Short mmCIF file of C-alpha atoms in Angstrom, two decimals:
data_model
loop_
_atom_site.label_atom_id
_atom_site.label_comp_id
_atom_site.label_asym_id
_atom_site.label_seq_id
_atom_site.Cartn_x
_atom_site.Cartn_y
_atom_site.Cartn_z
CA MET A 130 112.21 -79.80 33.44
CA GLY A 131 112.01 -76.79 35.76
CA GLU A 132 112.50 -75.91 39.38
CA PHE A 133 109.78 -74.76 41.76
CA VAL A 134 110.91 -72.83 44.86
CA ILE A 135 108.71 -72.76 47.95
CA LYS A 136 109.50 -69.89 50.30
CA MET A 137 108.66 -69.55 53.99
CA PRO A 138 105.17 -67.97 53.90
CA ASP A 139 103.83 -65.17 56.03
CA VAL A 140 102.26 -67.24 58.82
CA GLY A 141 100.65 -64.40 60.73
CA GLU A 142 100.59 -60.67 61.37
CA GLY A 143 103.76 -59.45 62.99
CA VAL A 144 105.54 -62.82 62.59
CA ALA A 145 108.92 -62.38 60.86
CA GLU A 146 110.25 -65.90 61.37
CA ALA A 147 109.25 -69.38 62.49
CA GLU A 148 111.00 -72.46 63.87
CA LEU A 149 111.14 -75.56 61.65
CA VAL A 150 109.86 -78.43 63.79
CA GLU A 151 109.25 -81.25 61.31
CA TRP A 152 110.16 -82.43 57.79
CA HIS A 153 107.86 -84.87 56.02
CA VAL A 154 110.13 -85.27 52.98
CA LYS A 155 113.82 -85.54 52.11
CA PRO A 156 115.81 -84.83 48.92
CA GLY A 157 114.89 -87.28 46.18
CA ASP A 158 111.36 -87.94 47.49
CA PRO A 159 108.51 -87.62 45.01
CA VAL A 160 105.76 -85.24 46.10
CA ARG A 161 102.27 -84.57 44.89
CA GLU A 162 99.95 -81.62 45.18
CA ASP A 163 98.49 -81.18 48.68
CA MET A 164 101.19 -83.32 50.30
CA ILE A 165 102.49 -81.87 53.58
CA LEU A 166 106.17 -81.01 53.25
CA ALA A 167 107.02 -79.50 56.63
CA ALA A 168 105.68 -78.02 59.84
CA VAL A 169 106.83 -74.76 61.41
CA MET A 170 105.94 -73.25 64.76
CA THR A 171 105.35 -69.64 65.76
CA ASP A 172 104.56 -68.34 69.23
CA LYS A 173 100.87 -68.79 68.45
CA ALA A 174 100.40 -71.93 66.39
CA THR A 175 101.91 -74.83 64.46
CA VAL A 176 101.61 -74.35 60.70
CA GLU A 177 101.76 -77.06 58.05
CA ILE A 178 103.22 -76.26 54.63
CA PRO A 179 101.73 -78.24 51.72
CA SER A 180 103.11 -78.63 48.21
CA PRO A 181 101.16 -76.77 45.51
CA VAL A 182 102.77 -78.90 42.76
CA ASN A 183 103.76 -82.43 41.74
CA GLY A 184 107.48 -83.16 41.42
CA THR A 185 110.63 -84.36 43.17
CA VAL A 186 112.36 -82.74 46.14
CA LEU A 187 115.78 -81.38 45.13
CA TRP A 188 116.84 -79.41 48.21
CA LEU A 189 115.72 -78.57 51.76
CA GLY A 190 116.65 -75.13 53.06
CA ALA A 191 116.78 -75.76 56.82
CA GLU A 192 117.19 -78.38 59.51
CA ILE A 193 114.81 -79.18 62.34
CA GLY A 194 115.24 -76.58 65.06
CA ASP A 195 116.40 -73.84 62.68
CA THR A 196 114.68 -70.47 62.67
CA VAL A 197 113.61 -69.54 59.14
CA ALA A 198 112.78 -65.99 58.10
CA VAL A 199 109.64 -65.19 56.12
CA LYS A 200 110.36 -65.20 52.35
CA ALA A 201 113.49 -67.37 52.78
CA PRO A 202 113.72 -70.32 50.32
CA LEU A 203 112.53 -73.46 52.10
CA VAL A 204 112.15 -76.22 49.49
CA ARG A 205 113.21 -76.66 45.86
CA ILE A 206 111.14 -79.08 43.79
CA GLU A 207 111.88 -80.36 40.29
CA ILE A 208 108.75 -80.13 38.15
CA ALA A 209 107.74 -80.70 34.57
CA GLY A 210 107.71 -77.45 32.64
CA GLU A 211 109.17 -74.06 33.46
CA GLY A 212 110.44 -73.20 36.93
CA ALA A 213 108.70 -70.78 39.29
CA GLU A 214 108.45 -69.90 42.97
CA THR A 215 105.71 -69.37 45.49
CA PRO A 216 104.31 -65.81 45.40
CA ALA A 217 105.82 -63.35 47.84
CA PRO A 218 103.80 -62.94 51.06
CA GLU A 219 103.03 -59.31 50.34
CA GLU A 220 101.26 -60.15 47.07
CA LYS A 221 97.64 -59.68 48.06
CA PRO A 222 94.69 -59.39 45.69
CA THR A 223 93.04 -56.00 45.53
CA ALA A 224 89.37 -55.49 46.19
CA LYS A 225 88.84 -55.06 42.46
CA ALA A 226 90.55 -58.33 41.70
CA GLU A 227 88.33 -60.12 44.17
CA GLU A 228 85.26 -59.09 42.22
CA LYS A 229 86.46 -60.87 39.07
CA PRO A 230 85.39 -64.50 38.40
CA ALA A 231 87.91 -66.99 39.75
CA PRO A 232 90.33 -68.18 37.03
CA LYS A 233 89.99 -71.72 35.74
CA ALA A 234 92.41 -74.16 37.34
CA GLU A 235 95.52 -74.89 35.26
CA ALA A 236 98.12 -77.61 35.46
CA PRO A 237 100.96 -76.77 37.90
CA ALA A 238 103.51 -76.58 35.07
CA ALA A 239 101.53 -73.89 33.27
CA SER A 240 101.03 -71.66 36.30
CA PRO A 241 102.30 -73.16 39.58
CA SER A 242 101.58 -70.04 41.61
CA GLN A 243 97.97 -69.79 40.52
CA PRO A 244 96.49 -72.03 43.29
CA ALA A 245 98.10 -69.93 46.00
CA LYS A 246 96.55 -66.76 44.57
CA VAL A 247 93.11 -68.36 44.44
CA GLU A 248 93.55 -69.34 48.07
CA ALA A 249 94.34 -65.76 49.07
CA LYS A 250 91.17 -64.57 47.33
CA THR A 251 88.85 -67.13 48.87
CA GLN A 252 89.95 -67.21 52.49
CA ALA A 253 91.90 -64.57 54.29
CA PRO A 254 93.10 -66.62 57.28
CA ALA A 255 95.15 -68.93 55.03
CA LYS A 256 98.13 -67.45 53.18
CA ASN A 257 99.94 -68.99 50.23
CA GLY A 258 98.32 -72.40 50.74
CA VAL A 259 99.41 -72.66 54.40
CA HIS A 260 96.83 -73.69 56.98
CA VAL A 261 97.15 -72.95 60.70
CA SER A 262 96.30 -75.97 62.79
CA SER A 263 94.27 -73.96 65.34
CA GLU A 264 91.74 -73.16 62.58
CA ARG A 265 90.99 -76.76 61.58
CA LEU A 266 87.87 -76.96 63.67
CA GLU A 267 86.46 -73.83 62.04
CA LYS A 268 86.87 -74.71 58.32
CA ALA A 269 87.80 -77.59 56.04
CA LEU A 270 91.44 -78.23 55.19
CA ALA A 271 92.09 -78.23 51.44
CA SER A 272 94.56 -76.92 48.89
CA PRO A 273 93.75 -73.87 46.74
CA ALA A 274 93.23 -76.11 43.69
CA VAL A 275 90.76 -78.31 45.56
CA ARG A 276 88.91 -75.26 46.84
CA LEU A 277 88.69 -73.82 43.32
CA ARG A 278 87.32 -77.08 41.94
CA ALA A 279 84.81 -77.34 44.79
CA ARG A 280 83.62 -73.79 44.21
CA GLU A 281 83.21 -74.37 40.48
CA SER A 282 81.29 -77.59 41.21
CA GLY A 283 79.08 -75.97 43.84
CA ILE A 284 80.37 -78.21 46.63
CA ASP A 285 80.35 -77.13 50.28
CA LEU A 286 83.67 -78.49 51.59
CA ARG A 287 82.20 -78.74 55.07
CA GLN A 288 80.14 -81.68 53.78
CA VAL A 289 83.18 -83.54 52.42
CA THR A 290 85.19 -86.00 54.51
CA GLY A 291 88.92 -85.55 53.98
CA THR A 292 91.18 -88.61 53.69
CA GLY A 293 94.46 -86.74 53.20
CA PRO A 294 97.08 -85.94 55.88
CA ALA A 295 95.50 -84.44 59.02
CA GLY A 296 92.06 -84.78 57.43
CA ARG A 297 92.93 -82.64 54.40
CA ILE A 298 90.45 -82.84 51.51
CA ILE A 299 92.05 -84.03 48.28
CA HIS A 300 90.80 -84.43 44.69
CA ASP A 301 89.88 -88.09 45.27
CA ASP A 302 87.55 -86.99 48.07
CA LEU A 303 85.76 -84.63 45.68
CA ASP A 304 85.46 -87.43 43.10
CA GLN A 305 83.86 -89.74 45.66
CA PHE A 306 81.56 -86.98 46.89
CA LEU A 307 80.39 -86.21 43.35
CA ALA A 308 79.93 -89.93 42.64
CA ARG A 309 77.62 -90.26 45.64
CA GLY A 310 75.75 -87.14 44.71
CA ALA A 311 76.04 -83.91 46.66
CA GLN A 312 73.61 -83.93 49.56
CA PRO A 313 72.52 -80.71 51.23
CA ALA A 314 73.38 -80.34 54.88
CA VAL A 315 70.66 -81.74 57.14
CA VAL A 316 69.13 -79.08 59.35
CA PRO A 317 66.74 -80.19 62.14
CA ALA A 318 63.17 -79.03 61.67
CA GLY A 319 62.54 -75.60 63.13
CA LEU A 320 66.22 -74.67 63.25
CA VAL A 321 67.82 -72.26 60.80
CA ARG A 322 71.38 -71.09 60.31
CA LYS A 323 72.05 -67.49 61.24
CA THR A 324 74.82 -65.52 59.57
CA ALA A 325 73.92 -61.94 60.45
CA ILE A 326 76.38 -59.85 62.48
CA ASP A 327 75.29 -56.80 64.46
CA GLU A 328 77.98 -54.13 64.60
CA ILE A 329 77.52 -51.84 67.59
CA LYS A 330 79.58 -48.70 67.81
CA VAL A 331 81.00 -48.17 71.29
CA THR A 332 79.86 -44.72 72.35
CA GLY A 333 78.67 -42.78 75.36
CA LEU A 334 78.69 -44.54 78.72
CA ARG A 335 79.77 -47.87 77.24
CA ARG A 336 82.83 -46.20 75.73
CA ARG A 337 83.60 -44.50 79.02
CA ILE A 338 83.34 -47.84 80.86
CA ALA A 339 85.68 -49.46 78.33
CA GLU A 340 88.24 -46.68 78.72
CA LYS A 341 88.02 -46.83 82.53
CA MET A 342 88.45 -50.61 82.66
CA THR A 343 91.36 -50.49 80.21
CA LEU A 344 93.05 -47.79 82.28
CA SER A 345 92.58 -49.74 85.51
CA THR A 346 93.79 -53.11 84.26
CA SER A 347 96.70 -51.73 82.24
CA ARG A 348 98.11 -49.50 84.99
CA ILE A 349 97.18 -51.21 88.25
CA PRO A 350 98.79 -54.52 89.32
CA HIS A 351 95.83 -56.17 91.05
CA ILE A 352 95.99 -58.57 93.97
CA THR A 353 92.68 -60.25 94.86
CA TYR A 354 92.00 -61.72 98.30
CA VAL A 355 88.92 -63.88 98.96
CA GLU A 356 87.59 -64.68 102.42
CA GLU A 357 84.52 -66.48 103.78
CA VAL A 358 82.34 -64.51 106.17
CA ASP A 359 79.73 -66.05 108.48
CA MET A 360 76.78 -63.70 108.03
CA THR A 361 74.35 -65.61 110.28
CA ALA A 362 74.38 -63.12 113.17
CA LEU A 363 74.20 -60.12 110.86
CA GLU A 364 71.30 -61.63 108.90
CA ASP A 365 69.42 -62.22 112.16
CA LEU A 366 70.04 -58.59 113.14
CA ARG A 367 69.03 -57.32 109.70
CA THR A 368 65.77 -59.30 109.81
CA MET A 369 64.94 -57.86 113.22
CA MET A 370 65.75 -54.27 112.21
CA ASN A 371 63.67 -54.55 109.04
CA ARG A 372 60.76 -55.94 111.03
CA ASP A 373 60.88 -53.03 113.47
CA ARG A 374 61.71 -50.24 111.00
CA LYS A 375 59.59 -47.10 110.81
CA PRO A 376 57.33 -46.41 107.80
CA ASP A 377 59.69 -43.76 106.44
CA GLN A 378 62.76 -45.97 106.75
CA PRO A 379 64.00 -48.03 103.76
CA LYS A 380 64.43 -51.78 103.87
CA LEU A 381 67.96 -52.64 104.92
CA THR A 382 70.20 -54.73 102.68
CA ILE A 383 73.67 -56.01 103.52
CA LEU A 384 75.34 -52.98 101.95
CA PRO A 385 74.71 -50.40 104.71
CA TYR A 386 76.30 -52.78 107.25
CA LEU A 387 79.24 -53.39 104.94
CA MET A 388 79.67 -49.64 104.46
CA ARG A 389 79.84 -49.10 108.21
CA ALA A 390 82.24 -52.05 108.57
CA LEU A 391 84.52 -50.48 105.94
CA VAL A 392 84.54 -47.21 107.85
CA ARG A 393 85.59 -48.98 111.05
CA ALA A 394 88.24 -51.09 109.27
CA ILE A 395 89.66 -48.05 107.49
CA ALA A 396 90.18 -46.39 110.86
CA ASP A 397 92.64 -49.20 111.63
CA LEU A 398 94.22 -49.34 108.14
CA PRO A 399 93.85 -45.86 106.63
CA GLY A 400 96.11 -46.64 103.68
CA VAL A 401 93.29 -48.61 102.03
CA ASN A 402 91.24 -45.41 101.74
CA SER A 403 93.64 -43.77 99.29
CA THR A 404 93.99 -42.67 95.70
CA PHE A 405 97.23 -43.00 93.75
CA ASP A 406 98.38 -40.48 91.18
CA ASP A 407 100.91 -42.77 89.52
CA GLY A 408 101.93 -40.06 87.07
CA ALA A 409 103.02 -37.70 89.81
CA GLY A 410 104.01 -40.51 92.19
CA ILE A 411 101.73 -39.22 94.97
CA ILE A 412 99.48 -41.27 97.26
CA SER A 413 96.60 -39.26 98.74
CA ARG A 414 95.38 -40.82 101.99
CA HIS A 415 91.82 -39.54 102.59
CA HIS A 416 90.30 -38.95 106.00
CA ALA A 417 86.81 -38.73 104.52
CA VAL A 418 85.35 -42.07 103.43
CA HIS A 419 83.51 -41.62 100.13
CA ILE A 420 82.19 -45.06 99.15
CA GLY A 421 81.41 -45.74 95.50
CA ILE A 422 78.66 -48.32 94.90
CA ALA A 423 78.92 -50.06 91.52
CA THR A 424 75.38 -49.96 90.12
CA GLN A 425 74.04 -51.61 86.97
CA THR A 426 71.77 -49.35 84.93
CA PRO A 427 70.03 -49.78 81.55
CA ALA A 428 72.83 -47.71 80.00
CA GLY A 429 75.66 -49.64 81.69
CA LEU A 430 77.68 -49.70 84.89
CA THR A 431 77.88 -46.50 86.95
CA VAL A 432 79.39 -45.80 90.37
CA PRO A 433 77.35 -43.32 92.45
CA VAL A 434 79.17 -42.14 95.57
CA VAL A 435 77.91 -42.09 99.15
CA ARG A 436 79.92 -39.20 100.53
CA HIS A 437 81.17 -39.03 104.11
CA ALA A 438 80.09 -42.51 105.09
CA GLU A 439 82.17 -41.99 108.25
CA ALA A 440 79.51 -39.51 109.40
CA ARG A 441 76.46 -41.66 108.55
CA GLY A 442 74.67 -44.30 110.59
CA ILE A 443 73.11 -47.50 109.21
CA TRP A 444 69.76 -45.94 108.30
CA ASP A 445 71.35 -42.81 106.83
CA CYS A 446 73.61 -44.98 104.65
CA ALA A 447 70.56 -46.93 103.46
CA VAL A 448 68.58 -43.78 102.59
CA GLU A 449 71.44 -42.23 100.64
CA LEU A 450 72.22 -45.52 98.93
CA ASN A 451 68.64 -45.88 97.69
CA ARG A 452 68.51 -42.27 96.51
CA LEU A 453 71.72 -42.53 94.52
CA ALA A 454 70.84 -45.91 93.02
CA GLU A 455 67.54 -44.54 91.76
CA ALA A 456 69.22 -41.44 90.33
CA ALA A 457 71.77 -43.63 88.54
CA ARG A 458 69.14 -45.92 87.05
CA THR A 459 67.00 -43.04 85.81
CA GLY A 460 69.98 -41.10 84.46
CA THR A 461 69.43 -38.11 86.74
CA ALA A 462 72.60 -38.48 88.84
CA THR A 463 74.84 -35.41 88.73
CA ARG A 464 78.53 -35.42 87.92
CA ASP A 465 79.38 -34.78 91.58
CA GLU A 466 77.29 -37.80 92.60
CA LEU A 467 79.26 -40.04 90.22
CA THR A 468 82.80 -38.93 91.04
CA GLY A 469 85.16 -38.55 93.99
CA SER A 470 84.97 -42.00 95.59
CA THR A 471 87.88 -43.18 97.74
CA ILE A 472 86.93 -46.88 97.92
CA THR A 473 84.32 -48.91 96.03
CA ILE A 474 81.89 -51.76 96.74
CA SER A 475 80.91 -54.11 93.91
CA SER A 476 77.93 -56.32 94.73
CA LEU A 477 77.05 -59.33 92.56
CA GLY A 478 75.43 -61.26 95.37
CA ALA A 479 71.95 -61.15 93.88
CA LEU A 480 73.22 -62.91 90.73
CA GLY A 481 74.97 -65.72 92.57
CA GLY A 482 78.61 -66.67 92.16
CA ILE A 483 81.01 -67.59 94.94
CA VAL A 484 84.09 -65.65 93.79
CA SER A 485 84.77 -62.60 91.64
CA THR A 486 87.87 -60.59 90.74
CA PRO A 487 86.65 -56.98 90.88
CA VAL A 488 88.56 -54.34 88.92
CA ILE A 489 89.77 -51.39 90.98
CA ASN A 490 88.12 -48.06 90.23
CA HIS A 491 91.18 -46.00 89.21
CA PRO A 492 92.72 -44.01 90.91
CA GLU A 493 91.52 -45.80 94.06
CA VAL A 494 93.62 -48.58 95.56
CA ALA A 495 90.92 -50.96 96.83
CA ILE A 496 87.55 -52.46 95.91
CA VAL A 497 85.42 -54.88 97.93
CA GLY A 498 83.23 -57.41 96.09
CA VAL A 499 80.13 -59.01 97.61
CA ASN A 500 79.34 -62.57 96.47
CA LYS A 501 76.44 -64.95 96.95
CA LEU A 502 75.15 -65.64 100.44
CA ALA A 503 74.31 -69.31 100.93
CA VAL A 504 73.56 -71.72 103.76
CA ARG A 505 76.48 -74.13 104.25
CA PRO A 506 77.37 -76.74 106.86
CA VAL A 507 80.03 -75.49 109.28
CA TRP A 508 81.83 -77.57 111.93
CA ASP A 509 81.44 -75.94 115.36
CA GLY A 510 83.78 -78.35 117.16
CA THR A 511 81.21 -81.04 117.93
CA GLN A 512 78.87 -81.12 114.94
CA PHE A 513 78.00 -79.55 111.61
CA VAL A 514 75.53 -76.70 111.85
CA PRO A 515 73.88 -74.64 109.10
CA ARG A 516 75.39 -71.17 108.76
CA LYS A 517 74.80 -68.35 106.29
CA ILE A 518 78.15 -67.88 104.53
CA MET A 519 79.17 -65.19 102.07
CA ASN A 520 82.48 -64.60 100.31
CA LEU A 521 84.13 -61.21 100.07
CA SER A 522 86.34 -60.83 96.98
CA SER A 523 88.54 -57.78 97.43
CA SER A 524 91.15 -56.38 95.02
CA PHE A 525 94.00 -54.05 95.94
CA ASP A 526 96.62 -52.00 94.09
CA HIS A 527 99.76 -54.00 94.86
CA ARG A 528 101.96 -50.93 94.28
CA VAL A 529 100.40 -49.29 97.32
CA ILE A 530 98.90 -52.11 99.42
CA ASP A 531 101.05 -55.05 100.47
CA GLY A 532 99.47 -58.50 100.64
CA TRP A 533 99.72 -58.56 104.43
CA ASP A 534 97.89 -55.25 104.79
CA ALA A 535 95.24 -56.37 102.29
CA ALA A 536 94.60 -59.56 104.26
CA THR A 537 94.58 -57.69 107.57
CA PHE A 538 92.00 -55.24 106.24
CA VAL A 539 89.69 -57.98 104.98
CA GLN A 540 90.03 -59.90 108.24
CA ARG A 541 89.04 -56.78 110.16
CA VAL A 542 85.95 -56.37 107.95
CA LYS A 543 85.16 -60.06 108.48
CA THR A 544 85.31 -59.68 112.26
CA LEU A 545 82.97 -56.70 112.18
CA LEU A 546 80.42 -58.45 109.96
CA GLU A 547 80.51 -61.67 111.98
CA THR A 548 80.08 -59.69 115.22
CA PRO A 549 77.73 -56.93 114.03
CA ALA A 550 77.39 -55.37 117.48
CA LEU A 551 80.93 -54.04 117.00
CA ILE A 552 79.68 -51.96 114.07
CA PHE A 553 77.54 -49.93 116.44
CA VAL A 554 80.14 -49.52 119.17
CA GLU A 555 81.59 -46.02 119.26
CA ALA A 556 85.28 -45.94 118.41
#
């Protein structure tokens, strides 16, 4: 007789220990291959530990609630033949070893660690015969020995129904499957499985966008404030101005009005029109209002800048907005036209959506997001009336802008948009 030692396996990258949450056996209990012995929990998942051998439990190395280090002895099992222990977690097959034919399955007494090594070769997510519960929906649960037998028999384990603990596939399941005759997976006519993976290197503008977004979200504590705006009066005004516009004037969208509303609101709360050098600890409060307009292009997202919006009227804002958008889409925008903004507008209204959480364009401290405009019933005190409602989703750097100031700013913009005549009144 010999003794087989099962050690706490490596249950995930960076995990040095796990909490024992459940024992399925006690000293003196007989165990068989594939039987679940215990369950441990990490900060990511619950992991079940099966037995790779047949035998009798001699000793349990921890109690429920104990924290067990990786590689620490967990269970001792009396087996027929010479003693052994589970392979150390760092024993990983080399690429060369993976190219060799899988070894033929042996009885546990002859080589009890062999099934665990086969498991490491055939599926990377499972280590030393341990299966993470969060992966059950993605692949069949089975011991290394069962997987080896299935591979040698040409059986796709995804077609086998497991009758073991937690749906684990055992040898009896393979016997029944073979007795019935292996049936190929049924694929509906006209549908084919796709296994190709396209690997796209992140370069150029896409890489720059990724770096910018990572910088913004990692360094700026965002606060997002969403408010409904009744755009009915402004839409009536916009329709009238577009109807009466001159041939050389562009068609007005909501954005020029929003730009002018931002200019007026910033006059009341100038701190929103700032940039924050968090390295030097300096807030730069700008008098000029340079509005960045997030623009989708074939190459990715760019932010052309309408400079000195405080000195532009509605039509001038529209002309410059159209010019910059076209330059961005055709790739002809200059560096100066794509940098230097002090506050940004992100407009997803054309795509729908009632709320967004826009990411601040570092080193700015505020961004205003435009959402879908839709007709909704609004109670006017006596009845419900149809009104054109749009949400503004605005994010602020909470290190610089307090929640009260953020809300006050958005409310000021709301007032201006709901009473568009105020946009045109001289300050």
